[in-house]
Amino acid sequence: MEDYNFNLPKQTHDIFSVMARGNFISSNGSKDGMNRLYDIINNPENFDRLQAYFNVIRYNIERGNNFFYFSKLNEPNSEIEKKLERFERYIDIIDLFASMDNKITIGSRFRPGEIAEECNANVRLKQKLQKIPLYRSETLHNKVREICDLMSRDSFLEMEDEKTESYKVLDSYTYLLDVINSVAIYEDSGMNSDDAQGLIYN
Amino acid sequence: MSLQVNVKDLLSNLYHNRGVVELLFGQRDQVTVNELLGREDITEEQYRKLISLDILTEYENVVSLNDSVVAMFEDFMEIGEVTPGFINDYIYELKRHINFYQEAREMRFLRSIKKYLKRINATLTREIIKLQKNVDDTYKNESNYRIKLQKLEDYREKRDTIIDFIKKTSDIVEETRNLFNITNDTELFGIVSVLKASLIENLDFLIEIQTDITDFINKIQFQLDVYKKAQRLKEVKDHGTLHFKTNFREIVGNINTLKHNGHKTPKTKIPVDFLYTDDGHVLCKRIAEKYKITRLMVRGLADKMAGNFKDKGLEQQIKLDTEKLVERFLVQSKLNLFEYLMEYKFPKAIGTVTFEERLSLFVEIAMEYQTVMDFKYRLQYHDYEDADKNKKRLGYTLILPIKEKEKKEKTK
């Protein structure tokens, strides 16, 4: 009954249960009516109401380019070491995606088999793939599968067809690109890198 | 060798082999000779004939439709490559005929002028629609980056060309306004005003397409740049200097997504009351099976409620009332207990109380409240009819409320 008092869309619970799990809602996701949820949040009237509603319990809806996610209000970000580890791994994965002939990016569809094949044919890619730290993956194919699985769990990819094992890159992938874009690399004007490092940090 | 001489032959040939034509149009440059001859709707002989008529061409074992046929279909369906060149031809023709008309005011030139004005209008609109479709399609489906960028740049050029043509056309219309006024031809006025309106509309549309193209190119460029950056970061990382030569640590520290900050989904405990419900039982059973806990499996689901559930409820209600009933009986002195119960007007909420029910109530009260009642140990008789209308007589003990005096004695 309280929903009506706030004039909230009836999908509020679905939206909450996706985003409170830490997942993204992307405009081009199709599983579980994700694109519909996106449209509902994207409606400015709904957005204001949902934002006000969730703010009460200290969740904040963050808007990206064609995706939404939750952050916590008034709570310090924690687990820095874990986060660093995760984003270092994302760099490895994105670097791999970026080095493919057919660059995998938002909206791309691919099968793990294709990537494994290309990595097999290209020594540089093969090395990259092998160096990504993951467990229990021996063959290249399984390793790519594990990467896809990991990225799907983080809601950056979506498995479109289980039979053909085809994946689609969701809009939330922009988030990773944005993060990478915002990292500044300090140039060391051609000097010995160890010295430069000392200048900046010590 | 081309034998196409008239429209009728061409149409009948196309119609006769419409299945093949459709296939070849749908899968351009993909169908091999063997594949085609494997189909049931064409024989080797018919195939040879179509080749000789120049409707089909064969090159390196791949069959394709004559380009003119393909172009005709594409024009009608407003698909295919953007070809603004046609507009230029029409503008040239238009100019030529306007010159002719200025020389000699003859109807045949005016007719051509009208024809080309109409054509320019139709072609412009069609090309713009194709442009829009192609831009969208390229952005979404072209998988190779460099080609995608190149294609979009090409479309940008084509867009500029079309804008150029629109300007040329409106210039011509402006210049010849006086000439057109002299003609006093209402049809021409109509065509020109429609053309003018659609030129403005198309110009707006092109501006929109331009923003789309720019937007797409920027997005691709952004992705390319980020990918380059990702590769550089990876390089830095491989050198082990990621944390020192970049502000990676700071950026990651500011990341506020729930997942990356270890915020778990809020979990709620199951309320105990829920476990007592049937749904709760199902849940318990599942858990019990999983962990092999027999204790949780003991309690079964509640049975289905009996059909006479309502009647039972009624009895209970009468029982609850007995005490009050007895109190009321005790303060009166006219009737004995049996008569009192038979006569008693039960509240409407209980509904009708049958003879049998009143009887059982009599027995119940007699047994439970012996101490406050005066048992006369004398039989009285009650005549009644049972359900089958048989006359019956019932004997009962006379029970009266205890009088004050007797009460005192009894307590002594």
Coordinates of C-alpha atoms in Angstrom, one line a residue:
Chain A
M1 CA 0.0 0.0 0.0
E2 CA 2.8 2.4 0.8
D3 CA 4.0 2.3 -2.8
Y4 CA 0.9 4.2 -3.8
N5 CA 1.6 6.9 -1.3
F6 CA 4.9 7.6 -3.0
N7 CA 3.4 7.2 -6.4
L8 CA 6.2 4.8 -7.3
P9 CA 6.3 2.6 -10.4
K10 CA 5.2 -1.0 -9.7
Q11 CA 8.6 -2.3 -10.8
T12 CA 10.3 -0.5 -7.9
H13 CA 10.9 -3.8 -6.1
D14 CA 12.5 -5.4 -9.2
I15 CA 14.7 -2.4 -9.7
F16 CA 15.8 -2.5 -6.1
S17 CA 16.5 -6.2 -6.1
V18 CA 18.7 -5.9 -9.2
M19 CA 20.6 -2.8 -8.1
A20 CA 20.9 -3.7 -4.5
R21 CA 22.8 -6.8 -5.5
G22 CA 25.4 -4.4 -6.9
N23 CA 24.3 -5.0 -10.5
F24 CA 23.9 -2.4 -13.3
I25 CA 20.7 -1.9 -15.3
S26 CA 21.6 -1.3 -18.9
S27 CA 19.4 0.0 -21.7
N28 CA 20.5 -2.8 -24.1
G29 CA 20.1 -5.7 -21.6
S30 CA 17.3 -8.0 -22.4
K31 CA 17.3 -10.6 -19.7
D32 CA 14.5 -10.3 -17.0
G33 CA 13.1 -7.3 -18.8
M34 CA 16.2 -5.2 -18.0
N35 CA 15.6 -2.8 -20.8
R36 CA 12.1 -2.2 -19.5
L37 CA 13.4 -1.5 -16.0
Y38 CA 15.9 0.9 -17.6
D39 CA 13.1 2.8 -19.4
I40 CA 11.2 3.1 -16.2
I41 CA 14.1 4.6 -14.3
N42 CA 15.0 6.8 -17.2
N43 CA 11.5 8.4 -17.2
P44 CA 12.3 11.7 -15.4
E45 CA 9.2 11.6 -13.2
N46 CA 9.9 8.1 -12.0
F47 CA 13.6 8.9 -11.6
D48 CA 12.9 11.7 -9.1
R49 CA 10.5 9.6 -7.1
L50 CA 12.7 6.6 -7.0
Q51 CA 15.7 8.7 -6.1
A52 CA 13.9 10.3 -3.2
Y53 CA 12.5 6.9 -2.1
F54 CA 15.8 5.1 -2.2
N55 CA 17.7 8.0 -0.6
V56 CA 15.6 7.5 2.5
I57 CA 17.4 4.1 2.9
R58 CA 20.7 5.7 1.8
Y59 CA 20.9 4.2 -1.6
N60 CA 21.6 6.6 -4.4
I61 CA 20.8 5.9 -8.1
E62 CA 23.9 6.8 -10.2
R63 CA 23.3 7.6 -13.8
G64 CA 25.8 6.7 -16.5
N65 CA 25.6 6.7 -20.3
N66 CA 22.6 4.3 -20.8
F67 CA 23.0 2.6 -17.5
F68 CA 22.1 3.0 -13.8
Y69 CA 23.6 1.6 -10.6
F70 CA 23.4 2.2 -6.9
S71 CA 25.9 3.8 -4.5
K72 CA 25.6 4.1 -0.8
L73 CA 25.1 7.6 0.7
N74 CA 27.2 8.8 3.6
E75 CA 29.2 5.6 3.7
P76 CA 32.9 5.6 3.1
N77 CA 34.1 3.4 0.3
S78 CA 35.9 0.5 1.7
E79 CA 37.9 -2.6 0.7
I80 CA 40.5 -0.7 -1.2
E81 CA 42.8 -3.6 -1.6
K82 CA 40.1 -5.9 -3.0
K83 CA 39.0 -3.1 -5.3
L84 CA 42.4 -2.5 -6.7
E85 CA 42.8 -6.2 -7.4
R86 CA 39.5 -6.3 -9.2
F87 CA 40.2 -3.3 -11.4
E88 CA 43.7 -4.5 -12.2
R89 CA 42.0 -7.6 -13.5
Y90 CA 39.5 -5.4 -15.5
I91 CA 42.5 -3.7 -17.1
D92 CA 43.8 -7.1 -18.2
I93 CA 40.5 -8.1 -19.6
I94 CA 39.8 -4.8 -21.4
D95 CA 43.3 -4.8 -22.8
L96 CA 42.6 -8.2 -24.2
F97 CA 39.3 -7.0 -25.7
A98 CA 41.0 -3.9 -27.1
S99 CA 43.7 -6.0 -28.8
M100 CA 41.4 -8.2 -30.7
D101 CA 41.0 -7.7 -34.5
N102 CA 37.3 -7.3 -34.0
K103 CA 37.4 -5.1 -31.0
I104 CA 34.8 -6.1 -28.5
T105 CA 32.9 -3.1 -27.3
I106 CA 29.4 -1.9 -26.3
G107 CA 26.8 -3.8 -28.3
S108 CA 29.2 -6.4 -29.7
R109 CA 28.1 -9.9 -29.8
F110 CA 30.7 -12.7 -29.6
R111 CA 31.3 -16.3 -28.6
P112 CA 34.1 -17.3 -26.2
G113 CA 35.1 -19.8 -28.9
E114 CA 35.9 -16.9 -31.3
I115 CA 38.1 -15.2 -28.9
A116 CA 39.9 -18.4 -28.0
E117 CA 40.5 -19.1 -31.6
E118 CA 41.9 -15.6 -32.3
C119 CA 44.1 -15.9 -29.2
N120 CA 45.3 -19.2 -30.4
A121 CA 46.4 -17.8 -33.8
N122 CA 48.1 -14.7 -32.4
V123 CA 51.0 -15.2 -30.0
R124 CA 50.7 -11.7 -28.5
L125 CA 47.0 -12.3 -27.6
K126 CA 47.7 -15.8 -26.4
Q127 CA 50.2 -14.4 -23.9
K128 CA 47.9 -11.7 -22.8
L129 CA 45.1 -14.3 -22.1
Q130 CA 47.4 -16.7 -20.4
K131 CA 48.7 -14.0 -18.1
I132 CA 45.3 -13.0 -16.8
P133 CA 45.2 -14.4 -13.3
L134 CA 42.3 -16.8 -13.0
Y135 CA 41.9 -20.2 -11.4
R136 CA 41.1 -23.7 -12.7
S137 CA 41.3 -22.9 -16.3
E138 CA 43.6 -24.9 -18.4
T139 CA 42.5 -24.6 -22.0
L140 CA 42.3 -21.2 -23.7
H141 CA 38.6 -21.7 -24.4
N142 CA 37.8 -22.4 -20.7
K143 CA 39.8 -19.4 -19.7
V144 CA 37.8 -17.1 -22.0
R145 CA 34.6 -18.7 -20.7
E146 CA 35.6 -17.9 -17.2
I147 CA 36.3 -14.3 -18.1
C148 CA 32.9 -14.1 -19.8
D149 CA 31.3 -15.7 -16.7
L150 CA 33.0 -13.2 -14.4
M151 CA 32.0 -10.2 -16.5
S152 CA 28.4 -11.5 -16.7
R153 CA 28.2 -11.8 -13.0
D154 CA 29.4 -8.2 -12.7
S155 CA 26.6 -7.4 -15.2
F156 CA 28.9 -6.0 -17.9
L157 CA 28.0 -8.9 -20.3
E158 CA 24.9 -10.8 -20.9
M159 CA 24.6 -14.4 -22.2
E160 CA 22.2 -14.1 -25.0
D161 CA 21.9 -17.7 -26.1
E162 CA 23.0 -20.6 -24.0
K163 CA 23.1 -23.1 -26.8
T164 CA 25.5 -21.1 -29.0
E165 CA 27.2 -19.5 -25.9
S166 CA 26.9 -16.1 -27.4
Y167 CA 27.4 -13.0 -25.3
K168 CA 26.5 -9.4 -25.7
V169 CA 28.3 -6.4 -24.3
L170 CA 26.0 -4.2 -22.2
D171 CA 26.0 -0.5 -21.9
S172 CA 27.3 -0.8 -18.4
Y173 CA 30.7 -1.6 -20.0
T174 CA 30.9 2.2 -20.5
Y175 CA 31.4 2.4 -16.7
L176 CA 34.7 0.5 -17.0
L177 CA 35.8 2.6 -20.0
D178 CA 35.0 5.7 -18.0
V179 CA 37.1 4.5 -15.1
I180 CA 40.0 3.8 -17.3
N181 CA 39.6 7.1 -19.1
S182 CA 39.8 8.9 -15.8
V183 CA 43.0 7.4 -14.8
A184 CA 45.8 9.9 -15.4
I185 CA 49.2 8.6 -16.4
Y186 CA 52.0 10.8 -15.2
E187 CA 54.5 11.4 -18.0
D188 CA 58.1 11.2 -17.0
S189 CA 59.6 13.3 -19.8
G190 CA 61.8 10.5 -21.1
M191 CA 63.8 10.3 -17.9
N192 CA 64.6 7.1 -16.1
S193 CA 61.3 5.9 -14.8
D194 CA 62.5 5.1 -11.3
D195 CA 63.7 8.7 -10.8
A196 CA 60.5 10.1 -12.0
Q197 CA 58.6 7.9 -9.7
G198 CA 60.6 9.2 -6.8
L199 CA 59.9 12.8 -7.8
I200 CA 56.2 12.3 -7.6
Y201 CA 55.7 10.1 -4.7
N202 CA 58.6 10.2 -2.3
Chain B
M1 CA 24.2 -10.5 -75.6
S2 CA 21.1 -8.6 -74.6
L3 CA 17.8 -9.6 -76.0
Q4 CA 15.7 -7.4 -73.8
V5 CA 13.5 -5.5 -76.1
N6 CA 10.4 -4.7 -74.3
V7 CA 8.9 -4.2 -70.9
K8 CA 6.5 -7.1 -71.3
D9 CA 9.2 -9.7 -72.0
L10 CA 11.3 -8.4 -69.1
L11 CA 8.5 -8.5 -66.7
S12 CA 7.3 -12.0 -67.7
N13 CA 10.8 -13.4 -67.4
L14 CA 11.2 -11.9 -64.0
Y15 CA 7.8 -13.1 -62.9
H16 CA 8.4 -16.5 -64.2
N17 CA 11.5 -16.9 -62.1
R18 CA 10.4 -14.8 -59.2
G19 CA 11.6 -17.3 -56.6
V20 CA 15.1 -17.2 -58.0
V21 CA 15.0 -13.4 -58.3
E22 CA 13.9 -13.0 -54.7
L23 CA 16.7 -15.4 -53.5
L24 CA 19.3 -13.6 -55.5
F25 CA 18.1 -10.2 -54.3
G26 CA 18.0 -11.3 -50.7
Q27 CA 21.4 -12.9 -50.7
R28 CA 23.4 -10.7 -53.0
D29 CA 26.8 -12.1 -54.1
Q30 CA 26.5 -15.2 -52.0
V31 CA 24.7 -17.7 -54.2
T32 CA 26.8 -20.1 -56.2
V33 CA 25.8 -21.8 -59.4
N34 CA 25.5 -25.2 -57.9
E35 CA 23.4 -23.9 -55.0
L36 CA 21.0 -22.2 -57.5
L37 CA 20.7 -25.2 -59.7
G38 CA 20.1 -27.4 -56.7
R39 CA 16.8 -25.6 -56.2
E40 CA 13.7 -27.1 -57.6
D41 CA 12.3 -24.0 -59.2
I42 CA 15.0 -23.6 -61.9
T43 CA 16.4 -26.0 -64.4
E44 CA 19.7 -25.8 -66.2
E45 CA 18.0 -24.8 -69.4
Q46 CA 16.1 -21.9 -67.7
Y47 CA 19.3 -20.8 -66.1
R48 CA 21.1 -20.6 -69.4
K49 CA 18.2 -18.6 -70.8
L50 CA 18.3 -16.1 -68.0
I51 CA 22.1 -15.7 -68.5
S52 CA 21.6 -15.2 -72.2
L53 CA 18.9 -12.6 -71.5
D54 CA 21.4 -10.8 -69.3
I55 CA 19.1 -10.9 -66.3
L56 CA 21.6 -13.1 -64.4
T57 CA 25.4 -12.8 -64.5
E58 CA 27.9 -15.4 -63.5
Y59 CA 31.3 -14.5 -62.2
E60 CA 33.7 -16.9 -60.6
N61 CA 30.9 -19.4 -59.9
V62 CA 28.8 -16.8 -58.1
V63 CA 25.5 -15.9 -59.6
S64 CA 24.1 -12.4 -59.3
L65 CA 21.2 -10.4 -60.6
N66 CA 21.7 -7.7 -63.2
D67 CA 22.6 -4.5 -61.4
S68 CA 19.8 -2.6 -63.1
V69 CA 17.2 -5.0 -61.7
V70 CA 18.8 -4.8 -58.2
A71 CA 18.9 -1.0 -58.4
M72 CA 15.2 -0.9 -59.4
F73 CA 14.2 -3.0 -56.4
E74 CA 16.4 -0.9 -54.1
D75 CA 14.9 2.3 -55.3
F76 CA 11.4 1.1 -54.6
M77 CA 12.3 -0.2 -51.2
E78 CA 14.4 2.8 -50.3
I79 CA 17.4 0.7 -49.4
G80 CA 20.9 0.3 -50.7
E81 CA 23.8 2.6 -51.1
V82 CA 23.3 6.3 -51.1
T83 CA 23.7 7.7 -54.6
P84 CA 23.3 11.5 -54.6
G85 CA 24.8 11.6 -58.1
F86 CA 21.3 11.1 -59.6
I87 CA 20.1 14.4 -58.1
N88 CA 22.9 16.2 -59.8
D89 CA 21.9 14.7 -63.2
Y90 CA 18.3 15.8 -62.6
I91 CA 19.4 19.3 -61.7
Y92 CA 21.4 19.5 -64.8
E93 CA 18.4 18.3 -66.9
L94 CA 16.2 20.8 -65.2
K95 CA 18.5 23.6 -66.0
R96 CA 18.7 22.5 -69.6
H97 CA 14.9 22.4 -70.0
I98 CA 14.5 25.7 -68.3
N99 CA 16.8 27.2 -70.9
F100 CA 14.8 25.6 -73.7
Y101 CA 11.7 27.0 -72.2
Q102 CA 13.2 30.5 -72.1
E103 CA 14.0 30.1 -75.8
A104 CA 10.7 28.8 -76.9
R105 CA 7.6 28.7 -74.7
E106 CA 6.5 25.3 -75.6
M107 CA 4.4 23.0 -73.5
R108 CA 6.7 20.0 -74.0
F109 CA 9.6 21.8 -72.2
L110 CA 7.3 22.8 -69.4
R111 CA 6.2 19.2 -69.0
S112 CA 9.9 18.2 -68.7
I113 CA 10.5 20.9 -66.1
K114 CA 7.6 19.6 -64.0
K115 CA 8.9 16.1 -64.4
Y116 CA 12.4 16.9 -63.2
L117 CA 11.1 19.1 -60.3
K118 CA 9.1 16.2 -59.1
R119 CA 11.9 13.8 -59.6
I120 CA 14.3 15.9 -57.6
N121 CA 11.9 16.1 -54.8
A122 CA 11.3 12.3 -54.7
T123 CA 15.0 11.5 -55.1
L124 CA 16.2 13.9 -52.4
T125 CA 13.8 12.4 -49.9
R126 CA 14.6 8.9 -50.8
E127 CA 18.4 9.4 -50.6
I128 CA 18.1 11.1 -47.3
I129 CA 16.0 8.1 -45.9
K130 CA 18.7 5.7 -47.3
L131 CA 21.4 7.8 -45.7
Q132 CA 19.7 7.7 -42.3
K133 CA 19.3 3.9 -42.6
N134 CA 22.8 3.3 -43.7
V135 CA 24.4 5.5 -40.9
D136 CA 22.4 3.7 -38.3
D137 CA 23.2 0.3 -39.8
T138 CA 26.9 1.0 -40.1
Y139 CA 27.2 2.2 -36.5
K140 CA 25.4 -0.9 -35.2
N141 CA 26.6 -3.7 -37.4
E142 CA 30.0 -2.9 -38.9
S143 CA 32.4 -4.8 -36.7
N144 CA 35.7 -3.5 -38.0
Y145 CA 36.6 -0.2 -36.4
R146 CA 38.6 1.4 -39.1
I147 CA 36.1 0.6 -41.7
K148 CA 33.2 1.8 -39.5
L149 CA 34.9 5.1 -39.0
Q150 CA 35.7 5.4 -42.7
K151 CA 32.2 4.6 -43.7
L152 CA 30.7 7.1 -41.4
E153 CA 33.1 9.8 -42.7
D154 CA 32.0 8.9 -46.2
Y155 CA 28.4 9.3 -45.2
R156 CA 29.3 12.7 -43.8
E157 CA 30.6 13.7 -47.2
K158 CA 27.5 12.4 -48.9
R159 CA 25.4 14.4 -46.6
D160 CA 27.4 17.5 -47.5
T161 CA 26.8 16.8 -51.2
I162 CA 23.1 16.4 -50.7
I163 CA 23.0 19.7 -48.8
D164 CA 24.8 21.2 -51.7
F165 CA 22.1 19.9 -54.1
I166 CA 19.3 21.2 -51.9
K167 CA 20.9 24.7 -52.1
K168 CA 21.3 24.4 -55.9
T169 CA 17.8 23.4 -56.3
S170 CA 16.4 26.2 -54.2
D171 CA 18.6 28.7 -56.1
I172 CA 17.2 27.5 -59.4
V173 CA 13.6 27.8 -58.1
E174 CA 14.3 31.3 -56.8
E175 CA 15.9 32.4 -60.1
T176 CA 13.1 31.1 -62.3
R177 CA 10.3 32.4 -60.1
N178 CA 9.5 35.1 -62.6
L179 CA 9.5 32.7 -65.5
F180 CA 7.2 30.3 -63.6
N181 CA 4.9 33.2 -62.8
I182 CA 4.5 34.0 -66.4
T183 CA 3.4 30.4 -67.2
N184 CA 0.3 30.8 -65.0
D185 CA 0.3 27.0 -64.7
T186 CA -1.4 26.0 -61.4
E187 CA 0.1 22.5 -61.5
L188 CA 3.6 24.0 -61.6
F189 CA 2.8 26.3 -58.7
G190 CA 1.7 23.3 -56.7
I191 CA 4.8 21.3 -57.5
V192 CA 7.1 24.2 -56.7
S193 CA 5.5 24.9 -53.3
V194 CA 5.6 21.2 -52.4
L195 CA 9.2 21.1 -53.4
K196 CA 10.1 24.3 -51.4
A197 CA 8.5 22.9 -48.3
S198 CA 10.2 19.5 -48.6
L199 CA 13.5 21.2 -49.2
I200 CA 13.3 22.9 -45.9
E201 CA 12.1 19.8 -44.2
N202 CA 14.9 17.7 -45.7
L203 CA 17.5 20.3 -44.7
D204 CA 16.3 19.9 -41.1
F205 CA 16.5 16.2 -41.4
L206 CA 20.0 16.3 -42.7
I207 CA 21.1 18.5 -39.8
E208 CA 19.8 15.8 -37.5
I209 CA 21.6 13.1 -39.4
Q210 CA 24.8 15.2 -39.1
T211 CA 24.5 15.3 -35.3
D212 CA 23.9 11.5 -35.4
I213 CA 27.0 10.9 -37.5
T214 CA 29.1 13.2 -35.3
D215 CA 27.8 11.6 -32.2
F216 CA 28.6 8.1 -33.6
I217 CA 32.0 9.1 -34.7
N218 CA 32.7 10.7 -31.3
K219 CA 31.6 7.6 -29.5
I220 CA 33.7 5.3 -31.6
Q221 CA 36.6 7.7 -31.2
F222 CA 36.1 7.7 -27.4
Q223 CA 36.1 3.9 -27.3
L224 CA 39.2 3.8 -29.5
D225 CA 41.0 6.3 -27.3
V226 CA 40.0 4.4 -24.1
Y227 CA 41.1 1.2 -25.6
K228 CA 44.5 2.8 -26.4
K229 CA 44.6 4.0 -22.9
A230 CA 43.7 0.6 -21.6
Q231 CA 46.6 -0.9 -23.5
R232 CA 49.0 1.8 -22.1
L233 CA 47.7 1.1 -18.6
K234 CA 48.3 -2.5 -19.1
E235 CA 51.8 -1.8 -20.2
V236 CA 52.4 0.4 -17.1
K237 CA 50.9 -2.4 -15.0
D238 CA 53.2 -5.0 -16.5
H239 CA 56.1 -2.8 -15.5
G240 CA 54.8 -2.9 -12.0
T241 CA 54.4 0.9 -11.8
L242 CA 50.6 1.1 -12.0
H243 CA 50.3 2.3 -8.4
F244 CA 53.1 4.8 -8.6
K245 CA 52.9 6.4 -12.1
T246 CA 49.2 6.8 -12.2
N247 CA 46.4 7.9 -9.9
F248 CA 44.9 4.5 -10.3
R249 CA 44.7 4.0 -6.6
E250 CA 42.9 7.3 -6.0
I251 CA 40.4 6.6 -8.9
V252 CA 39.6 3.1 -7.7
G253 CA 39.3 4.4 -4.1
N254 CA 36.6 6.8 -5.3
I255 CA 34.6 4.0 -7.0
N256 CA 31.2 3.9 -5.4
T257 CA 29.4 0.9 -6.9
L258 CA 27.9 -1.4 -4.4
K259 CA 29.5 -4.5 -5.8
H260 CA 33.0 -3.2 -5.7
N261 CA 32.6 -1.9 -2.2
G262 CA 31.6 -5.3 -0.8
H263 CA 28.1 -4.1 0.1
K264 CA 26.0 -7.2 0.3
T265 CA 22.4 -7.4 -0.6
P266 CA 20.3 -6.7 2.5
K267 CA 19.3 -10.0 3.9
T268 CA 16.3 -10.3 6.2
K269 CA 15.6 -13.1 8.7
I270 CA 12.5 -15.2 8.2
P271 CA 9.8 -14.3 10.7
V272 CA 9.0 -17.1 13.1
D273 CA 5.3 -16.8 12.5
F274 CA 5.9 -17.5 8.8
L275 CA 7.5 -20.9 9.6
Y276 CA 4.2 -21.9 11.2
T277 CA 2.3 -21.3 8.0
D278 CA 1.9 -23.9 5.3
D279 CA 4.3 -22.1 3.0
G280 CA 6.8 -22.0 5.9
H281 CA 6.4 -25.7 6.3
V282 CA 7.2 -26.3 2.7
L283 CA 10.4 -24.2 3.2
C284 CA 11.3 -26.1 6.4
K285 CA 10.8 -29.4 4.6
R286 CA 13.1 -28.4 1.8
I287 CA 15.8 -27.3 4.2
A288 CA 15.3 -30.5 6.2
E289 CA 15.8 -32.6 3.1
K290 CA 18.9 -30.7 2.2
Y291 CA 20.5 -31.0 5.6
K292 CA 18.9 -34.3 6.5
I293 CA 17.2 -32.9 9.7
T294 CA 14.3 -35.2 10.6
R295 CA 13.1 -32.9 13.3
L296 CA 11.9 -30.4 10.9
M297 CA 10.1 -32.9 8.8
V298 CA 7.7 -34.2 11.6
R299 CA 4.9 -31.6 11.4
G300 CA 2.8 -32.3 8.4
L301 CA 0.6 -29.9 6.4
A302 CA -2.8 -29.2 8.0
D303 CA -5.6 -31.4 6.6
K304 CA -8.3 -30.1 4.5
M305 CA -11.0 -28.4 6.6
A306 CA -14.1 -30.6 7.2
G307 CA -17.2 -29.9 5.2
N308 CA -19.3 -29.2 8.3
F309 CA -16.8 -26.6 9.5
K310 CA -19.5 -23.9 9.8
D311 CA -21.8 -26.1 11.9
K312 CA -19.0 -26.7 14.4
G313 CA -18.5 -23.1 14.7
L314 CA -22.1 -22.6 15.5
E315 CA -22.1 -25.2 18.4
Q316 CA -19.1 -23.4 19.9
Q317 CA -20.9 -20.2 19.9
I318 CA -23.9 -21.6 21.8
K319 CA -21.6 -23.1 24.3
L320 CA -20.0 -19.8 24.9
D321 CA -23.4 -18.4 25.7
T322 CA -24.5 -21.1 28.2
E323 CA -23.4 -19.3 31.3
K324 CA -25.4 -16.2 30.5
L325 CA -28.3 -18.4 29.4
V326 CA -28.2 -20.1 32.8
E327 CA -28.1 -16.8 34.6
R328 CA -31.1 -15.6 32.8
F329 CA -32.9 -18.9 33.5
L330 CA -32.2 -18.6 37.2
V331 CA -33.7 -15.1 37.7
Q332 CA -37.1 -16.2 36.3
S333 CA -39.5 -18.6 37.9
K334 CA -42.3 -19.1 35.4
L335 CA -40.7 -21.9 33.3
N336 CA -38.8 -25.0 34.0
L337 CA -35.4 -25.5 32.3
F338 CA -36.7 -27.6 29.4
E339 CA -39.6 -25.3 28.6
Y340 CA -37.3 -22.3 29.0
L341 CA -34.8 -23.7 26.5
M342 CA -37.5 -24.7 24.0
E343 CA -39.0 -21.2 24.2
Y344 CA -35.8 -19.2 24.4
K345 CA -35.3 -16.8 21.5
F346 CA -31.6 -17.1 20.6
P347 CA -30.0 -14.1 19.0
K348 CA -30.3 -13.9 15.3
A349 CA -26.6 -14.1 14.7
I350 CA -26.7 -17.8 15.7
G351 CA -29.4 -18.5 13.2
T352 CA -32.1 -21.1 13.8
V353 CA -31.4 -23.5 16.6
T354 CA -33.0 -26.9 16.0
F355 CA -34.9 -29.1 18.5
E356 CA -32.1 -31.5 18.8
E357 CA -29.6 -28.8 19.5
R358 CA -31.9 -27.3 22.2
L359 CA -32.1 -30.8 23.7
S360 CA -28.4 -31.3 23.9
L361 CA -28.1 -27.9 25.4
F362 CA -30.6 -29.0 28.1
V363 CA -28.6 -32.1 28.9
E364 CA -25.4 -30.1 29.1
I365 CA -26.8 -27.4 31.4
A366 CA -28.4 -30.1 33.6
M367 CA -25.1 -31.8 34.1
E368 CA -22.9 -28.8 34.5
Y369 CA -25.1 -26.6 36.7
Q370 CA -26.7 -29.2 39.1
T371 CA -25.7 -27.2 42.2
V372 CA -27.6 -24.1 41.3
M373 CA -30.7 -25.9 40.1
D374 CA -33.6 -27.6 41.8
F375 CA -34.1 -31.1 40.4
K376 CA -37.6 -32.2 41.0
Y377 CA -37.0 -35.9 40.0
R378 CA -40.4 -35.8 38.3
L379 CA -41.0 -36.6 34.7
Q380 CA -42.9 -34.2 32.4
Y381 CA -43.7 -35.0 28.8
H382 CA -43.2 -33.0 25.6
D383 CA -45.0 -33.9 22.4
Y384 CA -43.3 -33.1 19.1
E385 CA -43.0 -34.2 15.4
D386 CA -39.7 -35.5 14.1
A387 CA -38.3 -34.8 10.6
D388 CA -40.5 -37.6 9.1
K389 CA -43.6 -36.1 10.7
N390 CA -44.0 -39.0 13.2
K391 CA -45.6 -38.0 16.4
K392 CA -43.2 -38.5 19.3
R393 CA -43.3 -38.0 23.0
L394 CA -40.3 -37.1 25.1
G395 CA -40.0 -37.5 28.8
Y396 CA -37.8 -35.1 30.8
T397 CA -36.9 -34.2 34.3
L398 CA -38.4 -31.1 35.8
I399 CA -35.7 -28.7 36.7
L400 CA -36.4 -25.4 38.3
P401 CA -34.2 -22.6 39.5
I402 CA -33.4 -22.9 43.3
K403 CA -35.5 -20.6 45.4
E404 CA -33.6 -18.3 47.8
K405 CA -34.7 -20.2 50.9
E406 CA -33.8 -23.5 49.5
K407 CA -30.5 -22.2 48.4
K408 CA -29.6 -21.2 51.9
E409 CA -30.6 -24.6 53.2
K410 CA -28.6 -26.3 50.6
T411 CA -25.5 -24.4 51.4
K412 CA -25.9 -25.4 55.0

